[in-house]
CSV table of C-alpha atoms in Angstrom, one decimal:
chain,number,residue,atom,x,y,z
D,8,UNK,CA,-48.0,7.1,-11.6
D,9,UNK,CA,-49.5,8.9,-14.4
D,10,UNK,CA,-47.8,7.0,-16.7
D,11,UNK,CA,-47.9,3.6,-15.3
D,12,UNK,CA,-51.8,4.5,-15.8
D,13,UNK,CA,-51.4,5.6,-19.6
D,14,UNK,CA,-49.5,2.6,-20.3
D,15,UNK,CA,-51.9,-0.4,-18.6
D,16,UNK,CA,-54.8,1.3,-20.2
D,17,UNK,CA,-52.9,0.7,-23.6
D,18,UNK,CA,-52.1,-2.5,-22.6
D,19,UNK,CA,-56.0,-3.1,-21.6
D,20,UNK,CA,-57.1,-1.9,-24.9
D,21,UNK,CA,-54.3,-3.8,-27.0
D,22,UNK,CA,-55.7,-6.9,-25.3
D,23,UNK,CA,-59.4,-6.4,-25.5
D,24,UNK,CA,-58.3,-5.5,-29.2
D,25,UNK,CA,-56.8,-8.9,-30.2
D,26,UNK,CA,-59.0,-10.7,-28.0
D,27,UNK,CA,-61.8,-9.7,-30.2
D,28,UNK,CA,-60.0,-10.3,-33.5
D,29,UNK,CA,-58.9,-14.0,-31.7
D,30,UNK,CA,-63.1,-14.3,-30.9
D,31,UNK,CA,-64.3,-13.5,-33.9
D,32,UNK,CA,-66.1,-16.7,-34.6
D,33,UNK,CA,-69.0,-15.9,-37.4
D,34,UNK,CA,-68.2,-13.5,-40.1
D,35,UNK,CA,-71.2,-12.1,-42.4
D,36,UNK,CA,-70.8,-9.5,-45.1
D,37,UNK,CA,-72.3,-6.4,-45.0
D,38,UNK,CA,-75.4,-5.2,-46.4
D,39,UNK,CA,-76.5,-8.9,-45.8
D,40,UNK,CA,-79.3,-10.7,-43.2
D,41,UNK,CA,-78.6,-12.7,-40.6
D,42,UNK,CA,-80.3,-15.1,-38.1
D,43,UNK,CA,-79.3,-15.6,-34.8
D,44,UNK,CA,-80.6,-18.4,-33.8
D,45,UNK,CA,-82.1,-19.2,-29.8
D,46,UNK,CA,-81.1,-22.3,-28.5
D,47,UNK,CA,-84.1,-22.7,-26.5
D,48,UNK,CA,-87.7,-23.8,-26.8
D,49,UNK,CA,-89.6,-20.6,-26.3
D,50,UNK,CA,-92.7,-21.4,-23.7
D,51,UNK,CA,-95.9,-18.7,-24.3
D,52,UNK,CA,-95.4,-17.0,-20.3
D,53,UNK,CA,-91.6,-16.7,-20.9
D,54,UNK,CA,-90.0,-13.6,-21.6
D,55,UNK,CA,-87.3,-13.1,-23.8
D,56,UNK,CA,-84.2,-10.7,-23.7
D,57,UNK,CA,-81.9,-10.3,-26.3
D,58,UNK,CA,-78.6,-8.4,-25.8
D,59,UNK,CA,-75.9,-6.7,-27.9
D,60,UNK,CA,-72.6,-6.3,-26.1
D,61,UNK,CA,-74.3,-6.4,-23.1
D,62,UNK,CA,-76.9,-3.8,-24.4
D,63,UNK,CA,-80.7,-4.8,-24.0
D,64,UNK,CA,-81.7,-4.3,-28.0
D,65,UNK,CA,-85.2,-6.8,-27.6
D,66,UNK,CA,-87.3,-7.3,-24.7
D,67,UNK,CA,-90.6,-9.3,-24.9
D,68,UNK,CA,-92.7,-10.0,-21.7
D,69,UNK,CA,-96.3,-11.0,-22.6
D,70,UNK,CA,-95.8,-7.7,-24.7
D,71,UNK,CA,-92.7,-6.0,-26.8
D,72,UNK,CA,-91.0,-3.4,-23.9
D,73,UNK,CA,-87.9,-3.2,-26.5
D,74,UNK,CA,-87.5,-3.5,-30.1
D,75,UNK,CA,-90.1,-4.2,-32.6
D,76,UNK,CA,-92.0,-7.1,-33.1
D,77,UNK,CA,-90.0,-8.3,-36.3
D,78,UNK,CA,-86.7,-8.4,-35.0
D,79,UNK,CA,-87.3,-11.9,-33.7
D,80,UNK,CA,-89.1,-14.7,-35.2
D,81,UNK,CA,-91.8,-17.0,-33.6
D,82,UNK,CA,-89.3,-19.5,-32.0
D,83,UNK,CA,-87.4,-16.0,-30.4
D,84,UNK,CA,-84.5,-16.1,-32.5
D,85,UNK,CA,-83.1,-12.7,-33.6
D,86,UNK,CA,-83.2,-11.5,-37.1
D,87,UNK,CA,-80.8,-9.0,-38.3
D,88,UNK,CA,-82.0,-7.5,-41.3
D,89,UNK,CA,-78.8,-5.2,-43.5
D,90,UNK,CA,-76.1,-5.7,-41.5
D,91,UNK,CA,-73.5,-2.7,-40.8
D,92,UNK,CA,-70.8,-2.4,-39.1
D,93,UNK,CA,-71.8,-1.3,-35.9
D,94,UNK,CA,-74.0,-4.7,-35.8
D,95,UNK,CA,-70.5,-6.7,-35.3
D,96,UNK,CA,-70.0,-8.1,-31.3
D,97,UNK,CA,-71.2,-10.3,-29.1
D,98,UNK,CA,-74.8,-11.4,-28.8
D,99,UNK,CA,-77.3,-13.1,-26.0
D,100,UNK,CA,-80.4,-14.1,-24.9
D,101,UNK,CA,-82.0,-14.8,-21.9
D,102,UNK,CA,-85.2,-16.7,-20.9
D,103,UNK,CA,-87.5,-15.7,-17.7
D,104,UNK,CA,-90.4,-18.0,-16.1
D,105,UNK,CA,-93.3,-16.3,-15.3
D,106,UNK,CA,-91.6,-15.7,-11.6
D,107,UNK,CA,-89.0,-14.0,-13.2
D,108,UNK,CA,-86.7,-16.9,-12.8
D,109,UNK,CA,-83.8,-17.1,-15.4
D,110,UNK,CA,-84.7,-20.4,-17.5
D,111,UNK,CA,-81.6,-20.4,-20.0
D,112,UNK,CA,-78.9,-18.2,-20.8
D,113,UNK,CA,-77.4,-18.5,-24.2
D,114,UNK,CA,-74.4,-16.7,-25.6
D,115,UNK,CA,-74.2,-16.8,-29.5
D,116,UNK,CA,-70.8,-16.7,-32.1
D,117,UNK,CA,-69.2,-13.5,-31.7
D,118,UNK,CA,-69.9,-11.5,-34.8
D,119,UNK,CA,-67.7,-10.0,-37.7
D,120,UNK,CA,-68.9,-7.9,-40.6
D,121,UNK,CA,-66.5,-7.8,-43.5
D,122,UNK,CA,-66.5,-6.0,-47.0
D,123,UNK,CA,-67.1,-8.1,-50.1
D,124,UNK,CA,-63.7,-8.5,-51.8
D,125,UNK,CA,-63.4,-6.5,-54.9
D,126,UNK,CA,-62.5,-7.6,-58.3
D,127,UNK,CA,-59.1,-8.1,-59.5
D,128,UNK,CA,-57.4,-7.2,-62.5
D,129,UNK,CA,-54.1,-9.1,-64.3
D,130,UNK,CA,-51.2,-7.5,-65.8
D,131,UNK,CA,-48.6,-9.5,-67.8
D,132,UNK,CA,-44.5,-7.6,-68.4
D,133,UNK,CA,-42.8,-9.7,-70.9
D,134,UNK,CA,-39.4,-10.3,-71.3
D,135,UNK,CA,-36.8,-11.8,-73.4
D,136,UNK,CA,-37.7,-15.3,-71.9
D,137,UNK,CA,-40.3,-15.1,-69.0
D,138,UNK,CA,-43.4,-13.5,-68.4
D,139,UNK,CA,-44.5,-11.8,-65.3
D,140,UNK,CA,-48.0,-11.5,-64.3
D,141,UNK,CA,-49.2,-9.3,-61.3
D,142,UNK,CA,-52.4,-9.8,-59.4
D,143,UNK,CA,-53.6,-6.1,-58.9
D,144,UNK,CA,-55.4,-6.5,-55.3
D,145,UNK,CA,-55.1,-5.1,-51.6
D,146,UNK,CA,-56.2,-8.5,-50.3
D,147,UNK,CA,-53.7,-11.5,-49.2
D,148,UNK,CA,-55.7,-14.2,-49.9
D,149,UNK,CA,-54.3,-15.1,-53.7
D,150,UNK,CA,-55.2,-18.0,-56.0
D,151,UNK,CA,-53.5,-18.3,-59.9
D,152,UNK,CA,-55.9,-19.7,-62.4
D,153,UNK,CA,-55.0,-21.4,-65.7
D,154,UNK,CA,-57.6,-22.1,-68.1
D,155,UNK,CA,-59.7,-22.3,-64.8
D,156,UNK,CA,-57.4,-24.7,-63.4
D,157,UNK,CA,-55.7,-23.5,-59.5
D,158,UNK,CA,-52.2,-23.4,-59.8
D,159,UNK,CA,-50.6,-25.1,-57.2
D,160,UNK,CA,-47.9,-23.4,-54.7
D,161,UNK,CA,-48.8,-19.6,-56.5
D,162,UNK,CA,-50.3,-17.4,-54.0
D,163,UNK,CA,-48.1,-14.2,-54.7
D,164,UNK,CA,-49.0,-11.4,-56.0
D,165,UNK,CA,-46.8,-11.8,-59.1
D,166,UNK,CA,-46.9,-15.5,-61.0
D,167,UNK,CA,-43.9,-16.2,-63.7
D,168,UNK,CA,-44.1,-18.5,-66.4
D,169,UNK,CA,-41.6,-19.1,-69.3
D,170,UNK,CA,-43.2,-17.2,-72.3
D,171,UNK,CA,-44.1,-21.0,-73.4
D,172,UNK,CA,-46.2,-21.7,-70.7
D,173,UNK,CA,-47.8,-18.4,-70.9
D,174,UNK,CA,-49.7,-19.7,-74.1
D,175,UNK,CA,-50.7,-22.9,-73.0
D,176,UNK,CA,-54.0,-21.5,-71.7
D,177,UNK,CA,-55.5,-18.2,-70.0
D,178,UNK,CA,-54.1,-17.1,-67.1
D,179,UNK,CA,-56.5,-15.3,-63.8
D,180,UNK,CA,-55.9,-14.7,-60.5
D,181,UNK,CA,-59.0,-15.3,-57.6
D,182,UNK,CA,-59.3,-13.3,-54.4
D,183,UNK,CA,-61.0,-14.2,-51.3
D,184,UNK,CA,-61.6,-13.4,-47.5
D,185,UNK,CA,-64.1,-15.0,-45.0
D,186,UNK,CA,-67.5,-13.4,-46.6
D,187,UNK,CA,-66.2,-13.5,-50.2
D,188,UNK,CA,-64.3,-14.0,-53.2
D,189,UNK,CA,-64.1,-12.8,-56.3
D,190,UNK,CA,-61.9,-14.0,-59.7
D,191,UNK,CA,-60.7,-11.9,-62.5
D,192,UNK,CA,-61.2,-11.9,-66.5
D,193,UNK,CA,-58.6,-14.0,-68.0
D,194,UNK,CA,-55.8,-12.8,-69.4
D,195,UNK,CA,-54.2,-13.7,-72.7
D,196,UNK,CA,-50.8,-11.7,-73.3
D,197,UNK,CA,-50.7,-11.8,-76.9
D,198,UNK,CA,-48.1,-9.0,-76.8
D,199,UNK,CA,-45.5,-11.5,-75.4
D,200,UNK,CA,-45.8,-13.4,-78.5
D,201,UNK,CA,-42.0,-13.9,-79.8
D,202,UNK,CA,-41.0,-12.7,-83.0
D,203,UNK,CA,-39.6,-14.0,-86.2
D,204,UNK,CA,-36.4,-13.0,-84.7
D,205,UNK,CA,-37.0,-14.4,-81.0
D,206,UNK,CA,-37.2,-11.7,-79.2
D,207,UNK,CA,-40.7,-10.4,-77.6
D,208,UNK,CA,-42.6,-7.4,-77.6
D,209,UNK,CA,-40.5,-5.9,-74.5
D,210,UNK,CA,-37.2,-6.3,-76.5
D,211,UNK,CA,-39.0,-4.0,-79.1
D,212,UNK,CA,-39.3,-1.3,-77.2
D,213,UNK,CA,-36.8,2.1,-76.8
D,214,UNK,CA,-36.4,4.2,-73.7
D,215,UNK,CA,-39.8,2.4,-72.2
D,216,UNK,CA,-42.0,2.9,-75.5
D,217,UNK,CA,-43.1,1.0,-78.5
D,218,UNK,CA,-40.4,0.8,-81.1
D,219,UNK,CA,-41.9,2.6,-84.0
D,220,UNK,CA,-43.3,5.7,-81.5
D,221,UNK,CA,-40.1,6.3,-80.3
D,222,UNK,CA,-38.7,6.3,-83.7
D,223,UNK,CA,-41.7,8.8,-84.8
D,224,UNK,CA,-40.7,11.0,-82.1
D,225,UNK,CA,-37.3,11.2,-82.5
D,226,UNK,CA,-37.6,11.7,-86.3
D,227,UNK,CA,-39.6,14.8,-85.3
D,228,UNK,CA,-36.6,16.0,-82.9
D,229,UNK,CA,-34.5,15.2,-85.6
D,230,UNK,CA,-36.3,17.5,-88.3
D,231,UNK,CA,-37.0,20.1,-85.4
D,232,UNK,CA,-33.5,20.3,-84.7
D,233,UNK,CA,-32.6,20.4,-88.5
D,234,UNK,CA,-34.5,23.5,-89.3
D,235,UNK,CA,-33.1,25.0,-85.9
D,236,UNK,CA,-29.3,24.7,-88.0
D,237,UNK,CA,-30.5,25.8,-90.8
D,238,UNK,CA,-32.1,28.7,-90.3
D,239,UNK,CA,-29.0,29.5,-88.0
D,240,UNK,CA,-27.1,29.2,-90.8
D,241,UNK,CA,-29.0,31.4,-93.1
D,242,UNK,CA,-28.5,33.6,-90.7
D,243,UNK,CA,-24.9,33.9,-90.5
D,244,UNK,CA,-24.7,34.2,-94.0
D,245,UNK,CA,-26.9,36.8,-94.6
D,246,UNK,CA,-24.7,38.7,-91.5
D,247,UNK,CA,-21.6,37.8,-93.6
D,248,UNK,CA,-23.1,39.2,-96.3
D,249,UNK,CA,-23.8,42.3,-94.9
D,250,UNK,CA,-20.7,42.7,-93.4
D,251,UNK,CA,-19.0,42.3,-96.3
D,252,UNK,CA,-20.9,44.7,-98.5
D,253,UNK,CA,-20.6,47.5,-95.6
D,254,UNK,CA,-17.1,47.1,-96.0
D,255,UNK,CA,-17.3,47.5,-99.8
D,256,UNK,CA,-19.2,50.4,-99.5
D,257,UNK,CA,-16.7,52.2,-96.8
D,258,UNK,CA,-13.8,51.0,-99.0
D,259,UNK,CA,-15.7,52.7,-101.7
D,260,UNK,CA,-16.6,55.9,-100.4
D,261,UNK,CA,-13.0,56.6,-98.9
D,262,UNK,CA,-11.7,55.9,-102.8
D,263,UNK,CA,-13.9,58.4,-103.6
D,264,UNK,CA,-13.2,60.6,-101.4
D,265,UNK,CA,-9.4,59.9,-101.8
D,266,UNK,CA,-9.8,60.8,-105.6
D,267,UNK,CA,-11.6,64.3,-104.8
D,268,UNK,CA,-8.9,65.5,-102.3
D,269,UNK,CA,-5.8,64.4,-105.1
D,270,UNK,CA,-8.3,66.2,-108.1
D,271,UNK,CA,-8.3,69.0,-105.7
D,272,UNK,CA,-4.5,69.7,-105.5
D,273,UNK,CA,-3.7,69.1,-109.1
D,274,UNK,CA,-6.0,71.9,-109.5
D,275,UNK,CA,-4.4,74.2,-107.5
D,276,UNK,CA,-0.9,73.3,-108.5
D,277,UNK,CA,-1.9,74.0,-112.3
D,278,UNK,CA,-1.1,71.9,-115.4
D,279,UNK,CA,1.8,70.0,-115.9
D,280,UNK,CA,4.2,70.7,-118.1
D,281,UNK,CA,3.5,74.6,-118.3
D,282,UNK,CA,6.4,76.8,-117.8
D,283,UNK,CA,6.6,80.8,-117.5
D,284,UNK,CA,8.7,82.2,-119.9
D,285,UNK,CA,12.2,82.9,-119.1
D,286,UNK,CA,13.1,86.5,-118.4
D,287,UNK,CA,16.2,87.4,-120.2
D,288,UNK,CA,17.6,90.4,-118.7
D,289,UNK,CA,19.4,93.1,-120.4
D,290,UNK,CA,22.8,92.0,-121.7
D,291,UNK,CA,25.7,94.4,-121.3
D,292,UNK,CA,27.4,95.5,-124.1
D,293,UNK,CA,30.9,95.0,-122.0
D,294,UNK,CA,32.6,91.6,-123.0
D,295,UNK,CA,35.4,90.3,-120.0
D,296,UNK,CA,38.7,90.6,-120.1
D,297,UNK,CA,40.4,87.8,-122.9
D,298,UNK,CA,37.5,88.3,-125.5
D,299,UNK,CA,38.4,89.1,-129.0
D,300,UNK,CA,35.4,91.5,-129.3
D,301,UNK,CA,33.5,91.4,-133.0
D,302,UNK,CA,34.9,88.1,-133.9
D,303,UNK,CA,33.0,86.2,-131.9
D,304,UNK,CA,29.8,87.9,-132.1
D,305,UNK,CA,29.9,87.4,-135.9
D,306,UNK,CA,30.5,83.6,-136.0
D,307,UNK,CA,27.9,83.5,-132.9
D,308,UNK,CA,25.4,85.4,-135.6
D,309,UNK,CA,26.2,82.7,-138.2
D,310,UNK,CA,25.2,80.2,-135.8
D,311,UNK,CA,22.0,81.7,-135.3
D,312,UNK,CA,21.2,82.4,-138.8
D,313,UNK,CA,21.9,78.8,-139.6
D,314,UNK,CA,19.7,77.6,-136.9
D,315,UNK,CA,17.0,79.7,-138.3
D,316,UNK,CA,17.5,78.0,-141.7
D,317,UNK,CA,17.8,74.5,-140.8
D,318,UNK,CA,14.9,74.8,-137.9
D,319,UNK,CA,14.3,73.6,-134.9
D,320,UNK,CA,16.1,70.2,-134.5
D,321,UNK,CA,14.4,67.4,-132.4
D,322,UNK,CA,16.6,66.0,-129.6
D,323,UNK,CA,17.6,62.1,-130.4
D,324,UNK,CA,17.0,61.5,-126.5
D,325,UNK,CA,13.4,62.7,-126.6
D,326,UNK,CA,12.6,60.7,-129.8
D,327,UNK,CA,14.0,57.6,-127.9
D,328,UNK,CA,12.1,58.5,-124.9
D,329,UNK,CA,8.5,59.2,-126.5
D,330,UNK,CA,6.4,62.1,-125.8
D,331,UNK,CA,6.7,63.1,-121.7
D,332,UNK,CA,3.5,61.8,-120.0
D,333,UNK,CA,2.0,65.0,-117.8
D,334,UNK,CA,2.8,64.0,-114.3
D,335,UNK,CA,0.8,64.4,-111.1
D,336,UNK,CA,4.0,65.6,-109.2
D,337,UNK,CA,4.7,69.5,-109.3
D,338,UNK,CA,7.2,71.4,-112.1
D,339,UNK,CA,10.6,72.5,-110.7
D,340,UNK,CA,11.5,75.9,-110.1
D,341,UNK,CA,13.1,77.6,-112.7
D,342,UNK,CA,16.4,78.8,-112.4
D,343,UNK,CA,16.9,82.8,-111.3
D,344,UNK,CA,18.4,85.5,-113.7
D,345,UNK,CA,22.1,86.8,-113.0
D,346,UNK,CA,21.7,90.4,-111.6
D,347,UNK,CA,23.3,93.1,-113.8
D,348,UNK,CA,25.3,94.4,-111.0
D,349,UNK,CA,27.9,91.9,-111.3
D,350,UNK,CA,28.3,92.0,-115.2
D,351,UNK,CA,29.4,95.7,-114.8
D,352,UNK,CA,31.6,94.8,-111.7
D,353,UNK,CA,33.3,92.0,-114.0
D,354,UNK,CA,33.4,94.8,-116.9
């Protein structure tokens, strides 16, 4: 039941809704006077009621009971003076005798108060061959202009000409409702002027923005990026660099520290070259079995004596050789005496 309510008072305000936007018959804008006038020739002993949607607003018997005095003029016809819009409705009157009689009844135009339109504005988007022009508005009412002239059929929002008839005269667009209307400055798109080339100022354009910006600002990515490499670079080198001299400097310091250790050991192992002296041991007067005694030790005396003479003789493999070189590697050890014992065992 509830909602059968709900749903015819919907219904009731839907319809009293259109029925007053069907009604309206008299539109005024706001902010502006209106005259309503009384169908009726106003006798002195008459009163005179005026109603607003069936609210008494004006009541005049023999003196004002309602209103003031200038809201109606001398024939009774009811002046509203800067209209709002709270002043839009229905409006009567109604005329009494002097016995309170109702003479006339009159029922005016229903009453609607609309904003003044406001002014328009044109934009033109060229393209290779057309141009598009756009009627920047929120009302429907739409006239195109050219050179003052109403184009027939156009009562889009958006008009498109060829980029020919774009210069053949000015181009405006005119807006309207029932109170008002209002046109827009012309517009000349010298921007869709074609080139040399044939192609219009849209087909100059990269990524959405004029030609030569876009080139500015992607020269100045370019350079930004540029000195992003090459400082990248500088900075690898200079790590190379430094790299490369720490490995210098550790090759370097283990060379050095190479030599000291090898200076070290020659120093301990002694000069090359050097031998201690051999240490003849006593001979034994005893010569071995099969030895003629005094004849050999008299030529082996000659032998020695001649040596002495002549002495010492250079050895031809040496003189090949050169001059022996000292070596880092150590001397070999000298050979040990023959121990006594065994001579005089063998003698």
């Amino acid at each position: 039941m509830a909602a059968l309510l709900c749903l015819a008072l919907l219904l009731a305000c839907f319809a009293i809704t259109s029925g007053s936007q069907r009604d309206c018959q008299r539109y005024v804008q706001i902010g502006s006077t209106l005259l309503v006038p009384l169908q009726h020739k106003l006798q002195p002993s008459e009163s005179l009621v005026w109603k607003h949607n069936s609210k008494r607003i004006f009541h005049r018997k023999m003196t004002i009971l309602t209103g003031a005095k200038d809201d109606v003029t001398a024939n009774g016809s009811l002046l509203l003076k800067n209209i709002e819009k709270k002043h839009a409705g229905d409006y009567s009157a109604e005329v009494f005798n002097s016995n309170g009689q109702v003479v006339a009844e009159i029922k005016s135009p229903s009453l609607c108060v609309l904003d003044p339109v406001s002014k328009p504005t044109v934009k033109a988007d060229c393209g290779s061959s057309l141009v598009t022009f756009t009627c920047q508005t929120t009302e429907k009412n739409i006239a195109w202009l050219q050179n003052d002239q109403v184009l027939a059929h156009q009562s889009n929002l958006n008009l498109t000409l060829t980029v020919k008839e774009s210069t053949e005269g000015a181009i405006s667009c005119r807006v309207s409702n029932q109170v008002s209307e209002s046109t827009s400055d012309q517009h000349t798109p010298p921007d869709c002027q074609q080139d040399g080339n044939g192609n219009s100022d849209s087909e100059r354009k990269l990524l959405g923005l004029e030609f030569w910006t876009m080139i500015i600002i992607l020269s100045a990515g370019g350079g930004f990026v540029l000195l992003l490499i090459i400082i990248l670079v500088v900075c690898c080198v200079c790590a190379s660099r430094k790299r490369t001299m720490r490995v210098k400097d550790e090759a370097e310091f283990r060379l050095t520290w190479a030599n000291a250790e090898q200076q070290k050991k020659q120093n301990k192992s002694g000069p090359v070259g050097q031998h201690h002296p051999r240490s003849h041991p006593h001979k034994s007067h005893h010569q071995p079995a099969g030895n003629t005694g005094p004849r050999s030790h008299c030529s082996k005396k000659k032998k020695d004596q001649q040596n002495t003479n002549k002495g010492p003789q250079a050895n031809p493999r040496r003189q090949m050789q050169g001059p022996r070189q000292p070596s880092d590697e150590q001397a070999p050890p000298l050979p040990k005496p023959r121990g006594q014992g065994k001579k005089s065992l063998i003698a």
